[in-house]
Short mmCIF file of C-alpha atoms in Angstrom, two decimals:
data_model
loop_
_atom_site.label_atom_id
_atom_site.label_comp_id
_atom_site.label_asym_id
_atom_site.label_seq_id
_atom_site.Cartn_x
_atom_site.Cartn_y
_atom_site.Cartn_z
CA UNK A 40 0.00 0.00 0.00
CA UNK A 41 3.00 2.35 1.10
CA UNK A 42 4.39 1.99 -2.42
CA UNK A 43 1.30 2.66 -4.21
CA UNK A 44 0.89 5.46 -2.75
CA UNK A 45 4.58 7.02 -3.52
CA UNK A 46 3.84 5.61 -6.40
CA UNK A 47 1.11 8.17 -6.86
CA UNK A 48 2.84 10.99 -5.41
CA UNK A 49 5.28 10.59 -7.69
CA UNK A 50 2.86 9.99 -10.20
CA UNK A 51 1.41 13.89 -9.21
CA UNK A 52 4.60 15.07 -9.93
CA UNK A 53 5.13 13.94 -12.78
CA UNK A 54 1.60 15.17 -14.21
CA UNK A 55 2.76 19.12 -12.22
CA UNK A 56 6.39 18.99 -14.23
CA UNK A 57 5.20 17.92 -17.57
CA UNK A 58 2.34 20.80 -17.07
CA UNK A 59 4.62 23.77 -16.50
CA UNK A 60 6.99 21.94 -19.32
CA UNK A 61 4.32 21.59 -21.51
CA UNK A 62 3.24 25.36 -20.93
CA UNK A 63 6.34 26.93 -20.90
CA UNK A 64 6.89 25.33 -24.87
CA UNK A 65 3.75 26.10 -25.51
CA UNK A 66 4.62 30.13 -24.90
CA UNK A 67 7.73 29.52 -26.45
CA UNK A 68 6.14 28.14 -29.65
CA UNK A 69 7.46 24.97 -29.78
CA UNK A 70 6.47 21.21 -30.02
CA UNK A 71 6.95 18.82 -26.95
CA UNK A 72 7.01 14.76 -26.49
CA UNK A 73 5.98 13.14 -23.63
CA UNK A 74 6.39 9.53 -23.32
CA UNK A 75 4.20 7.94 -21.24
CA UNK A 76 5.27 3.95 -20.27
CA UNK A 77 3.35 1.48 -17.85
CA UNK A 78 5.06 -1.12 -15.25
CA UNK A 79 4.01 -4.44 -14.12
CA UNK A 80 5.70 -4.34 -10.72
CA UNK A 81 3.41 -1.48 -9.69
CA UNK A 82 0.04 -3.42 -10.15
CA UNK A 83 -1.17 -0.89 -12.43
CA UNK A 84 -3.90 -2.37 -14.99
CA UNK A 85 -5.44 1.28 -15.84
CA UNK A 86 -3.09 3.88 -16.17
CA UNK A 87 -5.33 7.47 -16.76
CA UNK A 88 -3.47 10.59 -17.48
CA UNK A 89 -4.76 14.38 -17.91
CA UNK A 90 -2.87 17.15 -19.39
CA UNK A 91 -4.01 20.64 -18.34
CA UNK A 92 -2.15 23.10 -20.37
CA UNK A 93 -2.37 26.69 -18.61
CA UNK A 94 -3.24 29.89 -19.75
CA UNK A 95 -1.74 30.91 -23.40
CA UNK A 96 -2.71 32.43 -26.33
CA UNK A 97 -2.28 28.91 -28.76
CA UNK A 98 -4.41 26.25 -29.64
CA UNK A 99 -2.67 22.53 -30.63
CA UNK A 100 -3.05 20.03 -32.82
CA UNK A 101 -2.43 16.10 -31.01
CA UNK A 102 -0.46 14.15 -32.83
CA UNK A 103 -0.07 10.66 -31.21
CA UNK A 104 2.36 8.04 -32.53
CA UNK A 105 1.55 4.37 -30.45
CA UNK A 106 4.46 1.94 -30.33
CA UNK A 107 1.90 -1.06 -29.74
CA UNK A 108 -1.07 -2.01 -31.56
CA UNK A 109 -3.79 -2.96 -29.17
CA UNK A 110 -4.60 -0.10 -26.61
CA UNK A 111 -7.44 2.43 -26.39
CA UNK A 112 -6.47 6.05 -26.89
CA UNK A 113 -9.02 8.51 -25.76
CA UNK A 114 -8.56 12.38 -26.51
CA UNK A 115 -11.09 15.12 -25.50
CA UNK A 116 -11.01 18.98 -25.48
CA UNK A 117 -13.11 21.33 -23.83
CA UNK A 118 -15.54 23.39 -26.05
CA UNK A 119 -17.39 26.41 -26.16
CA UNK A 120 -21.47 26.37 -26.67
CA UNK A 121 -20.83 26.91 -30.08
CA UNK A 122 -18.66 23.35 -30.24
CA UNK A 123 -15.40 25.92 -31.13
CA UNK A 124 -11.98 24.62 -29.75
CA UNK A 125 -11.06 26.45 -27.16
CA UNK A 126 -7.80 27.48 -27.17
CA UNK A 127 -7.39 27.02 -23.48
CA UNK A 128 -7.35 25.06 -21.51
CA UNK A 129 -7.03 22.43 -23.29
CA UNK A 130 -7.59 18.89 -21.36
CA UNK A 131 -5.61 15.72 -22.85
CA UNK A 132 -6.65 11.84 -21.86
CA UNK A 133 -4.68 8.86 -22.47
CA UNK A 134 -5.53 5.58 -21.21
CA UNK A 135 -3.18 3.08 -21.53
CA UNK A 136 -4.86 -0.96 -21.22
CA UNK A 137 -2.61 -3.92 -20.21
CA UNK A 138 1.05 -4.36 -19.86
CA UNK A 139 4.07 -2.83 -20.84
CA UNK A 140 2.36 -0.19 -22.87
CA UNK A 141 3.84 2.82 -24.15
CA UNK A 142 3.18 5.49 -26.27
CA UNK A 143 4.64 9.08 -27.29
CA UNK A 144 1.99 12.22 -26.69
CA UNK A 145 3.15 14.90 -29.75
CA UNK A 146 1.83 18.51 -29.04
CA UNK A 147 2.02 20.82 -31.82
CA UNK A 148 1.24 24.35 -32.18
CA UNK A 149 -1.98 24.77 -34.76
CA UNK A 150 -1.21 27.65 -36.76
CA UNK A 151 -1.26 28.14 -40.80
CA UNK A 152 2.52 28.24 -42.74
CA UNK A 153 2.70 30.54 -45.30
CA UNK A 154 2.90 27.67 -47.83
CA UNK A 155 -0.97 26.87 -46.65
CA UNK A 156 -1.68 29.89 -47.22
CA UNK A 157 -0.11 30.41 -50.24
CA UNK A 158 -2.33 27.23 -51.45
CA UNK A 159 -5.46 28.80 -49.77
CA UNK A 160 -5.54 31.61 -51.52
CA UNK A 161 -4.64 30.12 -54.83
CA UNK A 162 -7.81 27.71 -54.32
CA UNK A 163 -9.91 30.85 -53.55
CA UNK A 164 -9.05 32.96 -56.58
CA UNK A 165 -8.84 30.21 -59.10
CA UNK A 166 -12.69 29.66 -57.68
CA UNK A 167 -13.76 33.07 -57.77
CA UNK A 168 -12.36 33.77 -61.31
CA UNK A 169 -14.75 31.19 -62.85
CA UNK A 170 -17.20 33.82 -62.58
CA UNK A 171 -15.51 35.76 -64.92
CA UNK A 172 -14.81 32.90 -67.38
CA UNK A 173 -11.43 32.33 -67.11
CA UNK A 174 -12.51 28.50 -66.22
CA UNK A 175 -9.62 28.34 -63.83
CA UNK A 176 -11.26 26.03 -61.61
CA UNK A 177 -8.77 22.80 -62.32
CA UNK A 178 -6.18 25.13 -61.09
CA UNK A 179 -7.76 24.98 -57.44
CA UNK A 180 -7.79 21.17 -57.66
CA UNK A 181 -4.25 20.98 -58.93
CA UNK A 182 -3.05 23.80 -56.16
CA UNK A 183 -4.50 21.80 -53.54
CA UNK A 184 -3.80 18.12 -54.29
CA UNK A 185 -0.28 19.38 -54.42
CA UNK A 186 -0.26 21.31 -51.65
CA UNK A 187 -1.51 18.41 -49.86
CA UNK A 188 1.24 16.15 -50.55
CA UNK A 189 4.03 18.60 -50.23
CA UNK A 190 2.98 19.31 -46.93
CA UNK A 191 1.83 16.44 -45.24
CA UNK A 192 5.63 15.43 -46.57
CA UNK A 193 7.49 18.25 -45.18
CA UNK A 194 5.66 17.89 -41.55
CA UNK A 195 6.05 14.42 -41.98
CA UNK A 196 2.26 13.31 -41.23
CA UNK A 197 1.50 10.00 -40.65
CA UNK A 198 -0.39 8.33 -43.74
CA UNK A 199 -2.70 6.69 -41.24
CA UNK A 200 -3.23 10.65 -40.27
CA UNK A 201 -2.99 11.92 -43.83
CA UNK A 202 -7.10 11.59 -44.89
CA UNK A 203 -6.15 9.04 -47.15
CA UNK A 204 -5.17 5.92 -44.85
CA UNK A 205 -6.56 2.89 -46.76
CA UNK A 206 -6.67 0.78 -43.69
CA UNK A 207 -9.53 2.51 -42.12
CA UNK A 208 -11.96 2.46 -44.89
CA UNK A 209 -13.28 -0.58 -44.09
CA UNK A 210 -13.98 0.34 -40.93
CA UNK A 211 -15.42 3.45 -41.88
CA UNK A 212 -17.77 1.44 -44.15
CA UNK A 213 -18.74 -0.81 -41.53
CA UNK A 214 -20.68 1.90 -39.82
CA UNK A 215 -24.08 2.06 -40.67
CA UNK A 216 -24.21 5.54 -40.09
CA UNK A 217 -21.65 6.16 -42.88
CA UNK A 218 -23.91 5.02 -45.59
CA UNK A 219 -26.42 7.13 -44.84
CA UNK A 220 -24.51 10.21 -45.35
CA UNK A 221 -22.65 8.71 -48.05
CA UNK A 222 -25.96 8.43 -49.92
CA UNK A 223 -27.36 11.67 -49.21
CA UNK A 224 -26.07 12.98 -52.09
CA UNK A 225 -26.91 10.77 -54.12
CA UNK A 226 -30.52 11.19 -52.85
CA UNK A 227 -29.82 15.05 -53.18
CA UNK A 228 -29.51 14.46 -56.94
CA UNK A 229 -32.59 12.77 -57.49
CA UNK A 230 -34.35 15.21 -55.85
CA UNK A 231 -32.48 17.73 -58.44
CA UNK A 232 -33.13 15.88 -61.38
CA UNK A 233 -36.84 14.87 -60.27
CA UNK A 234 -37.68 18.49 -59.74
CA UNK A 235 -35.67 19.77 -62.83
CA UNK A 236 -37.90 16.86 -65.13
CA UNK A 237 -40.95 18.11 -64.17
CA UNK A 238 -40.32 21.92 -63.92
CA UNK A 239 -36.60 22.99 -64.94
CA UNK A 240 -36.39 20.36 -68.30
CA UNK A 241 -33.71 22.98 -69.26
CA UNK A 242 -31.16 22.17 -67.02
CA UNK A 243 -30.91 18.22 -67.61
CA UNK A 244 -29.64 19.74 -71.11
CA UNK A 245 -27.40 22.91 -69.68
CA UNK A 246 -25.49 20.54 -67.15
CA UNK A 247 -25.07 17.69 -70.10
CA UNK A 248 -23.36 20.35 -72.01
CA UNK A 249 -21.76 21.33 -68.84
CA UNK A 250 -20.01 18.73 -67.75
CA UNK A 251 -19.59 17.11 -71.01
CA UNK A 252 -16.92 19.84 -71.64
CA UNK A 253 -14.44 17.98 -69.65
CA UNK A 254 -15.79 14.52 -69.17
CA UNK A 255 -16.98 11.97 -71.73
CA UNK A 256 -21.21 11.83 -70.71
CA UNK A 257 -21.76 8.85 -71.74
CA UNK A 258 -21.94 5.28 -70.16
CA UNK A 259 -18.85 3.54 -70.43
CA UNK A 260 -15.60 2.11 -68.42
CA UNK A 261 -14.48 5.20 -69.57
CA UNK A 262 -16.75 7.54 -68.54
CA UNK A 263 -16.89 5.49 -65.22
CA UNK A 264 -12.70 5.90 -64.65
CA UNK A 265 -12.87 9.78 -65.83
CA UNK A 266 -15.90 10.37 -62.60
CA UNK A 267 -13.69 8.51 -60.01
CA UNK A 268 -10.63 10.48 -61.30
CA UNK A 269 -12.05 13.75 -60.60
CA UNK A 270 -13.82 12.94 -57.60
CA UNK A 271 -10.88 11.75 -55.89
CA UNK A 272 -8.74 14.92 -56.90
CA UNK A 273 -11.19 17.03 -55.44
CA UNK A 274 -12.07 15.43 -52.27
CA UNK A 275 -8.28 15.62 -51.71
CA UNK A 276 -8.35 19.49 -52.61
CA UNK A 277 -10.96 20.48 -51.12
CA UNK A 278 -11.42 18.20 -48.08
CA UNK A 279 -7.97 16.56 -47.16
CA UNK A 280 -6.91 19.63 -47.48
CA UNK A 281 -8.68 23.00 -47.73
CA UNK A 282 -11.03 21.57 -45.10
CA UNK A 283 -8.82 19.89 -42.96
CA UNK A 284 -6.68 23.03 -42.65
CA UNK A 285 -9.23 25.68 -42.53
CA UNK A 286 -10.83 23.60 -39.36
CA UNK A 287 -7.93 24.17 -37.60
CA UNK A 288 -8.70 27.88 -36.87
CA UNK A 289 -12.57 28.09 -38.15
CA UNK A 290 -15.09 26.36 -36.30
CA UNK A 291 -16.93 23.44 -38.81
CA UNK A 292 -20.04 24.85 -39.77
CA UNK A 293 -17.84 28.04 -40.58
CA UNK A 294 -15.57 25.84 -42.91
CA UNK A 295 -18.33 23.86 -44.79
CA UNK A 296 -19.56 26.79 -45.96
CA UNK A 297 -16.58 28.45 -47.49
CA UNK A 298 -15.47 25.51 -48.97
CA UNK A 299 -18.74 24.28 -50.59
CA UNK A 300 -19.51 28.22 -51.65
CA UNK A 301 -15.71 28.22 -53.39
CA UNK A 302 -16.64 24.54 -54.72
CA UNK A 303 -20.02 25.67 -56.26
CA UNK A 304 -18.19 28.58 -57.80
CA UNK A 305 -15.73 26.46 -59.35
CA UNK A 306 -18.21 24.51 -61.18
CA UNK A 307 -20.30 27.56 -62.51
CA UNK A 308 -21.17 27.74 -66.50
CA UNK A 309 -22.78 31.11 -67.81
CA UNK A 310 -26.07 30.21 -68.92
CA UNK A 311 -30.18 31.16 -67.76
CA UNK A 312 -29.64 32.54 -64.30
CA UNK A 313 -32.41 30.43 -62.87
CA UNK A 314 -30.51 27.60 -64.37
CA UNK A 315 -27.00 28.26 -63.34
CA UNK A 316 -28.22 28.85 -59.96
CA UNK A 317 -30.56 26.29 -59.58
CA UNK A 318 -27.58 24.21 -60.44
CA UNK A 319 -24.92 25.85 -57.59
CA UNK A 320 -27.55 25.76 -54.92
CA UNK A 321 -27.08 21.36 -55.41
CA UNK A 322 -23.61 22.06 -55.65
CA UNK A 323 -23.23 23.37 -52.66
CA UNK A 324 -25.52 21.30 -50.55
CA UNK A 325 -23.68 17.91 -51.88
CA UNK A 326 -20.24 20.00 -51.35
CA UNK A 327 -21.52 20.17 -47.74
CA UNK A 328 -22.33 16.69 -47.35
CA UNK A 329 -18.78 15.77 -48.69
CA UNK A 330 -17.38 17.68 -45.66
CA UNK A 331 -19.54 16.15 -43.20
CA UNK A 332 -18.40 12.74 -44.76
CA UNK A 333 -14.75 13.55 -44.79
CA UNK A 334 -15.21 14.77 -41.39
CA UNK A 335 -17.15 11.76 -39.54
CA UNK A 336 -14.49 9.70 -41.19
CA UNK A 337 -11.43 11.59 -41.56
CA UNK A 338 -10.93 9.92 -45.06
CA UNK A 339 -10.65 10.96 -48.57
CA UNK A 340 -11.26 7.83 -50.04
CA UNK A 341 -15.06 7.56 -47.92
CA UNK A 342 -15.95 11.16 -49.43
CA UNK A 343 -14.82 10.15 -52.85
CA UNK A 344 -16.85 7.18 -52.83
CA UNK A 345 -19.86 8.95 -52.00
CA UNK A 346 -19.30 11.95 -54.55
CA UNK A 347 -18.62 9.07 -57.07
CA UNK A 348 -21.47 7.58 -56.75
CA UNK A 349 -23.73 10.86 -57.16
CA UNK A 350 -21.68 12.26 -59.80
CA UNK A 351 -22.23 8.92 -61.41
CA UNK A 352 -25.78 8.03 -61.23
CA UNK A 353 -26.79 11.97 -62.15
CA UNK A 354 -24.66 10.79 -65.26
CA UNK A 355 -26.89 7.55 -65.72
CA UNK A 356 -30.14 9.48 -65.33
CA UNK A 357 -28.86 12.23 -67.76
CA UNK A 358 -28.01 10.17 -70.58
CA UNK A 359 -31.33 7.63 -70.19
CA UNK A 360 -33.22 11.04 -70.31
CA UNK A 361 -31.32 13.10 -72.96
#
């Protein structure tokens, strides 16, 4: 009992240390490790750690690198009534299950590099200037799929962390709840093309010609390989990375909408104004569903699949009508 309890003294002291450490970096700007390691010989089965970070002006990303397999890692931070991060405190929990466990607890300062920026904006204007007919909306695609891999290489991001980890789709896939966003926009587009049949026949035509001036509309392997190209380029644009960044200083809701808004923009044709807008206002309500997707799952590869299979099916239902 008498060594149990130093145990836990020492265990408090520990936890006090690592706070003003972790605080005093965290002023300073910098990143911190802390490794946290379990021992047999002190009986412990359930080893439960908090991190309270004191006052500072910073908010962090966690970064957390296991050295085993098969432990539960549990991460929470305090947020407003809004759900915004708060930038302080912030209150880290790891839970470490069995025996000899360790792991390594990476701390990170969240801000935006100029290179991220430098993307951003690109994204943004490329978007914006398809108003004015300069169709310059690949360039936003390109900008951010490279972007994406340039950086995620130079801060040397996991791939299991990247957005694109192939080992979690199936259990992404595996939740029920998945699907049903995953097919929401596909249900989105039936509503789009139901309506448009009976009172907008117009459009059916306008977005043929539309997206027929980049993609082959008709129904082959072709036309098939062509949808899941694009769709994976610009979930990894726009939600790998445009989303995933802006969320690190915007709340959600906040980022949905500027991304979808710039995503609707970059698909806009001149054309009847009840048309073209009819047209954007889909856009961006599928463009939002992609980000809740991406963002339940943290995975490219989950939104892609369900913005191939609307972009996909509209295409079926186009050509049968056309």
């Amino acid at each position: 009992m008498f060594a149990l309890r130093r145990k836990s003294v020492a265990l408090f002291i520990l936890l006090v240390i690592t706070t003003l450490e972790l605080s005093g970096c965290a002023r300073g700007g910098s990143s911190v490790k802390v490794t946290l390691s379990e021992f047999n010989e002190y009986g412990y089965r359930r080893v439960c750690l908090f991190f309270h970070l004191l006052k500072t002006h910073h908010s962090y990303h966690v970064h957390y690198h296991s050295v085993v397999e098969d432990y539960g890692l549990h991460l929470r931070n305090i947020k407003d009534r809004t759900g915004c991060l708060l930038e302080t405190p912030i209150v880290l929990g790891m839970v470490l299950n069995g025996h000899q466990e360790k792991g390594v607890l990476m701390l990170e300062e969240s801000r935006i590099h100029t290179r991220v920026v430098l993307a951003l904006l690109v994204m943004v204007v490329a978007s914006f200037l398809n108003l004015f007919g300069l169709n310059l909306a690949g360039l936003s695609v390109i900008a951010g799929i490279l972007a994406f891999f340039v950086n995620n290489q130079i801060e040397k991001v996991p791939f299991r962390d990247s957005g694109l980890d192939l080992k979690s789709i199936r259990e992404n896939l595996s939740n029920k709840e998945i699907w049903l966003w995953i097919f929401l926009p596909l249900v989105m587009d039936i509503v789009c093309l139901g309506i448009a049949r009976l009172f907008l026949p117009v459009y059916i035509e306008f977005e043929m010609a539309r997206a027929g001036s980049f993609v082959a509309m008709e129904l082959s392997a072709v036309t098939v390989v062509q949808f899941l190209f694009f769709a994976l380029g610009e979930e990894i644009a726009w939600r790998a990375f445009f989303q995933q960044r802006l969320a690190n200083i915007l709340p959600l809701s906040t980022v949905l909408v500027i991304s979808s808004v710039l995503f609707a923009l970059g698909h806009y044709s001149t054309g009847n104004p009840v048309v073209v807008l009819y047209g954007l206002f889909f856009t961006f309500v599928n463009s939002i569903l992609y980000g809740i997707v991406f963002h339940k799952t943290k995975n490219a590869w989950v939104s892609t699949l369900s913005h191939f299979l609307a972009n996909i099916f509209s295409v079926i239902v186009m050509v049968t009508l056309v």
